[in-house]
mmCIF file of C-alpha atoms in Angstrom:
data_model
loop_
_atom_site.group_PDB
_atom_site.id
_atom_site.type_symbol
_atom_site.label_atom_id
_atom_site.label_comp_id
_atom_site.label_asym_id
_atom_site.label_seq_id
_atom_site.Cartn_x
_atom_site.Cartn_y
_atom_site.Cartn_z
ATOM 1 C CA MET C 1 113.839 56.834 137.486
ATOM 2 C CA SER C 2 115.412 56.221 134.228
ATOM 3 C CA ARG C 3 113.921 53.995 131.711
ATOM 4 C CA ARG C 4 115.787 51.169 130.262
ATOM 5 C CA PRO C 5 116.512 51.658 126.595
ATOM 6 C CA LEU C 6 114.792 49.379 124.117
ATOM 7 C CA PRO C 7 116.898 46.523 122.765
ATOM 8 C CA THR C 8 118.288 46.757 119.316
ATOM 9 C CA GLU C 9 117.109 44.466 116.598
ATOM 10 C CA GLU C 10 120.035 42.080 117.084
ATOM 11 C CA GLU C 11 119.466 41.911 120.839
ATOM 12 C CA ALA C 12 115.740 41.241 120.307
ATOM 13 C CA ARG C 13 116.506 38.302 117.979
ATOM 14 C CA ARG C 14 118.969 36.848 120.490
ATOM 15 C CA ILE C 15 116.460 37.207 123.344
ATOM 16 C CA LEU C 16 113.678 35.573 121.294
ATOM 17 C CA ALA C 17 115.999 32.734 120.266
ATOM 18 C CA GLN C 18 116.774 31.982 123.908
ATOM 19 C CA ARG C 19 113.239 32.289 125.265
ATOM 20 C CA ARG C 20 110.203 30.588 123.980
ATOM 21 C CA THR C 21 107.124 32.635 123.552
ATOM 22 C CA LYS C 22 103.879 31.580 125.150
ATOM 23 C CA PRO C 23 102.113 29.051 122.900
ATOM 24 C CA PRO C 24 98.695 29.997 121.557
ATOM 25 C CA MET C 25 95.725 28.728 123.538
ATOM 26 C CA ARG C 26 94.317 25.391 122.484
ATOM 27 C CA PRO C 27 90.746 25.355 121.263
ATOM 28 C CA PRO C 28 88.259 23.996 123.799
ATOM 29 C CA PRO C 29 87.548 20.257 123.520
ATOM 30 C CA ARG C 30 84.495 19.195 121.584
ATOM 31 C CA ALA C 31 81.374 18.681 123.607
ATOM 32 C CA SER C 32 80.922 15.225 122.108
ATOM 33 C CA HIS C 33 84.215 14.095 123.678
ATOM 34 C CA LYS C 34 83.223 15.381 127.082
ATOM 35 C CA LEU C 35 79.687 13.981 126.912
ATOM 36 C CA GLN C 36 80.632 10.613 125.407
ATOM 37 C CA LYS C 37 80.792 8.776 128.759
ATOM 38 C CA PHE C 38 77.526 10.309 129.911
ATOM 39 C CA ILE C 39 75.763 9.468 126.643
ATOM 40 C CA LYS C 40 77.126 5.925 126.750
ATOM 41 C CA SER C 41 75.791 5.410 130.286
ATOM 42 C CA LEU C 42 72.370 6.760 129.252
ATOM 43 C CA ASP C 43 72.488 4.633 126.124
ATOM 44 C CA ASP C 44 73.204 1.521 128.193
ATOM 45 C CA GLN C 45 70.463 2.383 130.642
ATOM 46 C CA PHE C 46 67.670 3.559 128.326
ATOM 47 C CA GLY C 47 68.692 3.503 124.688
ATOM 48 C CA ARG C 48 69.493 0.638 122.405
ATOM 49 C CA SER C 49 66.978 -1.828 123.705
ATOM 50 C CA ALA C 50 64.131 -3.794 122.257
ATOM 51 C CA ASN C 51 61.709 -1.447 124.043
ATOM 52 C CA SER C 52 62.969 1.499 122.030
ATOM 53 C CA LEU C 53 62.447 -0.522 118.852
ATOM 54 C CA GLU C 54 59.002 -1.894 119.616
ATOM 55 C CA GLY C 55 57.198 1.445 119.575
ATOM 56 C CA ARG C 56 58.371 2.178 116.020
ATOM 57 C CA TRP C 57 58.750 -1.393 114.752
ATOM 58 C CA THR C 58 56.334 -0.925 111.839
ATOM 59 C CA GLU C 59 58.260 2.145 110.662
ATOM 60 C CA ILE C 60 61.592 0.364 110.954
ATOM 61 C CA VAL C 61 60.905 -2.925 109.158
ATOM 62 C CA GLY C 62 57.682 -2.227 107.271
ATOM 63 C CA GLU C 63 54.103 -3.406 107.613
ATOM 64 C CA ARG C 64 54.652 -6.913 106.246
ATOM 65 C CA LEU C 65 57.507 -7.856 108.579
ATOM 66 C CA ALA C 66 55.913 -6.105 111.555
ATOM 67 C CA ARG C 67 52.905 -8.416 111.289
ATOM 68 C CA VAL C 68 55.043 -11.531 111.893
ATOM 69 C CA THR C 69 57.907 -10.262 114.098
ATOM 70 C CA ARG C 70 58.542 -8.533 117.430
ATOM 71 C CA PRO C 71 61.884 -7.433 118.889
ATOM 72 C CA VAL C 72 62.607 -9.289 122.143
ATOM 73 C CA LYS C 73 65.996 -7.958 123.216
ATOM 74 C CA ILE C 74 69.344 -6.724 122.016
ATOM 75 C CA ILE C 75 72.283 -8.705 123.311
ATOM 76 C CA LYS C 76 75.269 -6.407 123.643
ATOM 77 C CA ALA C 77 78.598 -7.729 122.458
ATOM 78 C CA ARG C 78 81.931 -7.150 124.166
ATOM 79 C CA GLY C 79 83.854 -4.061 123.225
ATOM 80 C CA ASN C 80 82.655 -2.135 120.209
ATOM 81 C CA SER C 81 81.502 -5.102 118.148
ATOM 82 C CA PRO C 82 77.860 -5.153 116.956
ATOM 83 C CA GLY C 83 75.197 -6.779 119.116
ATOM 84 C CA ILE C 84 72.632 -9.471 118.379
ATOM 85 C CA LEU C 85 68.957 -8.633 117.873
ATOM 86 C CA GLU C 86 66.646 -11.347 119.148
ATOM 87 C CA LEU C 87 63.330 -11.480 117.288
ATOM 88 C CA ARG C 88 60.233 -13.460 118.115
ATOM 89 C CA VAL C 89 58.747 -14.633 114.843
ATOM 90 C CA VAL C 90 55.461 -16.319 114.020
ATOM 91 C CA THR C 91 56.288 -19.852 112.886
ATOM 92 C CA SER C 92 54.915 -19.326 109.391
ATOM 93 C CA GLY C 93 57.044 -16.192 108.887
ATOM 94 C CA ALA C 94 60.400 -17.565 110.074
ATOM 95 C CA LEU C 95 61.678 -18.466 106.615
ATOM 96 C CA TYR C 96 60.702 -15.064 105.230
ATOM 97 C CA VAL C 97 62.486 -13.299 108.111
ATOM 98 C CA GLN C 98 65.558 -15.477 107.597
ATOM 99 C CA HIS C 99 65.764 -14.344 103.965
ATOM 100 C CA GLN C 100 65.262 -10.692 104.966
ATOM 101 C CA GLN C 101 67.873 -10.680 107.749
ATOM 102 C CA GLN C 102 70.332 -8.341 106.058
ATOM 103 C CA GLU C 103 67.624 -5.772 105.261
ATOM 104 C CA ILE C 104 66.302 -5.933 108.831
ATOM 105 C CA ILE C 105 69.813 -5.383 110.207
ATOM 106 C CA GLU C 106 70.314 -2.376 107.932
ATOM 107 C CA GLN C 107 66.998 -0.822 108.934
ATOM 108 C CA VAL C 108 67.581 -1.378 112.662
ATOM 109 C CA ASN C 109 71.080 0.120 112.365
ATOM 110 C CA LEU C 110 69.599 3.176 110.657
ATOM 111 C CA PHE C 111 67.353 3.629 113.676
ATOM 112 C CA LEU C 112 69.810 2.775 116.490
ATOM 113 C CA GLY C 113 73.069 3.922 114.965
ATOM 114 C CA ALA C 114 75.851 2.397 112.912
ATOM 115 C CA GLU C 115 76.798 -1.156 113.827
ATOM 116 C CA ALA C 116 74.407 -1.427 116.760
ATOM 117 C CA VAL C 117 73.260 -4.826 115.478
ATOM 118 C CA GLY C 118 75.291 -7.308 113.461
ATOM 119 C CA LYS C 119 73.256 -10.528 113.695
ATOM 120 C CA ILE C 120 69.688 -11.651 114.208
ATOM 121 C CA ARG C 121 68.610 -14.558 116.376
ATOM 122 C CA ILE C 122 65.187 -15.936 115.485
ATOM 123 C CA GLN C 123 62.900 -17.257 118.203
ATOM 124 C CA GLN C 124 59.738 -18.906 116.899
ATOM 125 C CA GLY C 125 56.494 -18.497 118.785
ATOM 126 C CA PRO C 126 53.320 -16.444 119.118
ATOM 127 C CA ILE C 127 53.564 -12.674 119.150
ATOM 128 C CA LYS C 128 51.486 -9.969 120.759
ATOM 129 C CA PRO C 129 49.802 -7.434 118.493
ATOM 130 C CA LEU C 130 51.513 -4.063 118.242
ATOM 131 C CA ALA C 131 49.847 -1.313 120.222
ATOM 132 C CA THR C 132 49.275 1.500 117.747
ATOM 133 C CA ALA C 133 46.737 4.272 117.622
ATOM 134 C CA SER C 134 46.041 3.673 113.943
ATOM 135 C CA GLN C 135 44.541 0.201 114.423
ATOM 136 C CA PRO C 136 41.043 -0.058 113.030
ATOM 137 C CA ARG C 137 38.302 -0.402 115.590
ATOM 138 C CA PRO C 138 36.410 -3.693 115.603
ATOM 139 C CA ARG C 139 33.254 -3.625 113.550
ATOM 140 C CA SER C 140 29.977 -3.279 115.320
ATOM 141 C CA ARG C 141 27.937 -6.461 115.526
ATOM 142 C CA SER C 142 24.668 -4.624 114.903
ATOM 143 C CA LEU C 143 23.286 -5.020 111.405
ATOM 144 C CA PRO C 144 21.344 -2.369 109.542
ATOM 145 C CA ALA C 145 17.575 -2.667 109.687
ATOM 146 C CA LEU C 146 16.133 -4.759 106.888
ATOM 147 C CA PRO C 147 13.355 -3.409 104.709
ATOM 148 C CA PRO C 148 10.060 -5.212 105.313
ATOM 149 C CA LEU C 149 9.264 -8.173 103.043
ATOM 150 C CA PRO C 150 6.154 -8.168 100.896
ATOM 151 C CA PRO C 151 3.381 -10.179 102.654
ATOM 152 C CA ALA C 152 3.393 -12.940 100.021
ATOM 153 C CA GLU C 153 7.136 -13.605 100.377
ATOM 154 C CA GLU C 154 6.923 -13.489 104.172
ATOM 155 C CA ALA C 155 4.046 -16.009 104.216
ATOM 156 C CA GLU C 156 6.018 -18.305 101.877
ATOM 157 C CA LEU C 157 9.075 -18.095 104.151
ATOM 158 C CA GLU C 158 7.003 -18.810 107.305
ATOM 159 C CA ALA C 159 5.382 -21.829 105.656
ATOM 160 C CA SER C 160 8.731 -23.303 104.585
ATOM 161 C CA VAL C 161 10.099 -23.352 108.170
ATOM 162 C CA ALA C 162 6.832 -24.082 110.081
ATOM 163 C CA HIS C 163 7.641 -27.757 110.727
ATOM 164 C CA LEU C 164 10.999 -26.977 112.453
ATOM 165 C CA PRO C 165 11.627 -26.514 116.208
ATOM 166 C CA GLU C 166 11.310 -22.958 117.592
ATOM 167 C CA PRO C 167 15.020 -21.853 117.902
ATOM 168 C CA LEU C 168 15.882 -23.193 114.458
ATOM 169 C CA ARG C 169 12.762 -21.679 112.911
ATOM 170 C CA LYS C 170 13.613 -18.203 114.258
ATOM 171 C CA ALA C 171 17.196 -18.404 112.975
ATOM 172 C CA LEU C 172 16.173 -19.630 109.511
ATOM 173 C CA THR C 173 13.417 -17.004 109.260
ATOM 174 C CA LYS C 174 15.939 -14.288 110.004
ATOM 175 C CA LEU C 175 18.382 -15.752 107.474
ATOM 176 C CA GLY C 176 15.645 -16.006 104.865
ATOM 177 C CA LYS C 177 14.679 -12.334 105.314
ATOM 178 C CA VAL C 178 18.314 -11.269 104.814
ATOM 179 C CA ALA C 179 18.622 -13.478 101.723
ATOM 180 C CA TYR C 180 15.401 -12.061 100.213
ATOM 181 C CA ALA C 181 16.555 -8.492 100.930
ATOM 182 C CA ARG C 182 19.942 -9.131 99.296
ATOM 183 C CA SER C 183 18.455 -10.769 96.232
ATOM 184 C CA ARG C 184 16.135 -7.784 95.862
ATOM 185 C CA ASP C 185 19.081 -5.341 96.195
ATOM 186 C CA GLU C 186 21.059 -7.244 93.570
ATOM 187 C CA ALA C 187 18.122 -7.200 91.179
ATOM 188 C CA ASP C 188 17.863 -3.400 91.578
ATOM 189 C CA ASP C 189 21.594 -2.879 90.891
ATOM 190 C CA PRO C 190 22.087 -2.093 87.176
ATOM 191 C CA TYR C 191 25.860 -2.664 87.404
ATOM 192 C CA ARG C 192 25.578 -6.188 88.801
#
């Protein structure tokens, strides 16, 4: 079997001019393009909603606005235009929220993504308190034990309320003991 001789330089140029070489492979598509539909469906189902905002509402708008506002819902607009954020606002805070609308929109868009919200609709009414772990616990109703009164002061207090009916006498006696104890504490305080 005889081998075919290699083409000359001129023949090689003519062959290459007639035939196209195989194009280089394209780079693989970006994952973001492939996952965009999937992410959009998840976003519609779970994401950009008032529920996702409510858990971090204090972080998003700040303590002052969080005390008077709650996100109700996000109304999605057609196409790619920004949506409308519906806020429930305490009646006394509505004017303040109206003046802070642009800042609220900016902060919400930082959290949800660019142009997620373009307008705010204010709904006046009562709001529920935010459920956070950092809320202070209610103070205990028990009072610290009072130091005993000197016998002379206690006798004077008992005599001043002796003519009153029983429930009122007990309440005023208790109040008088607290008042005496406080006045004594204030007298002992050199910085008062």
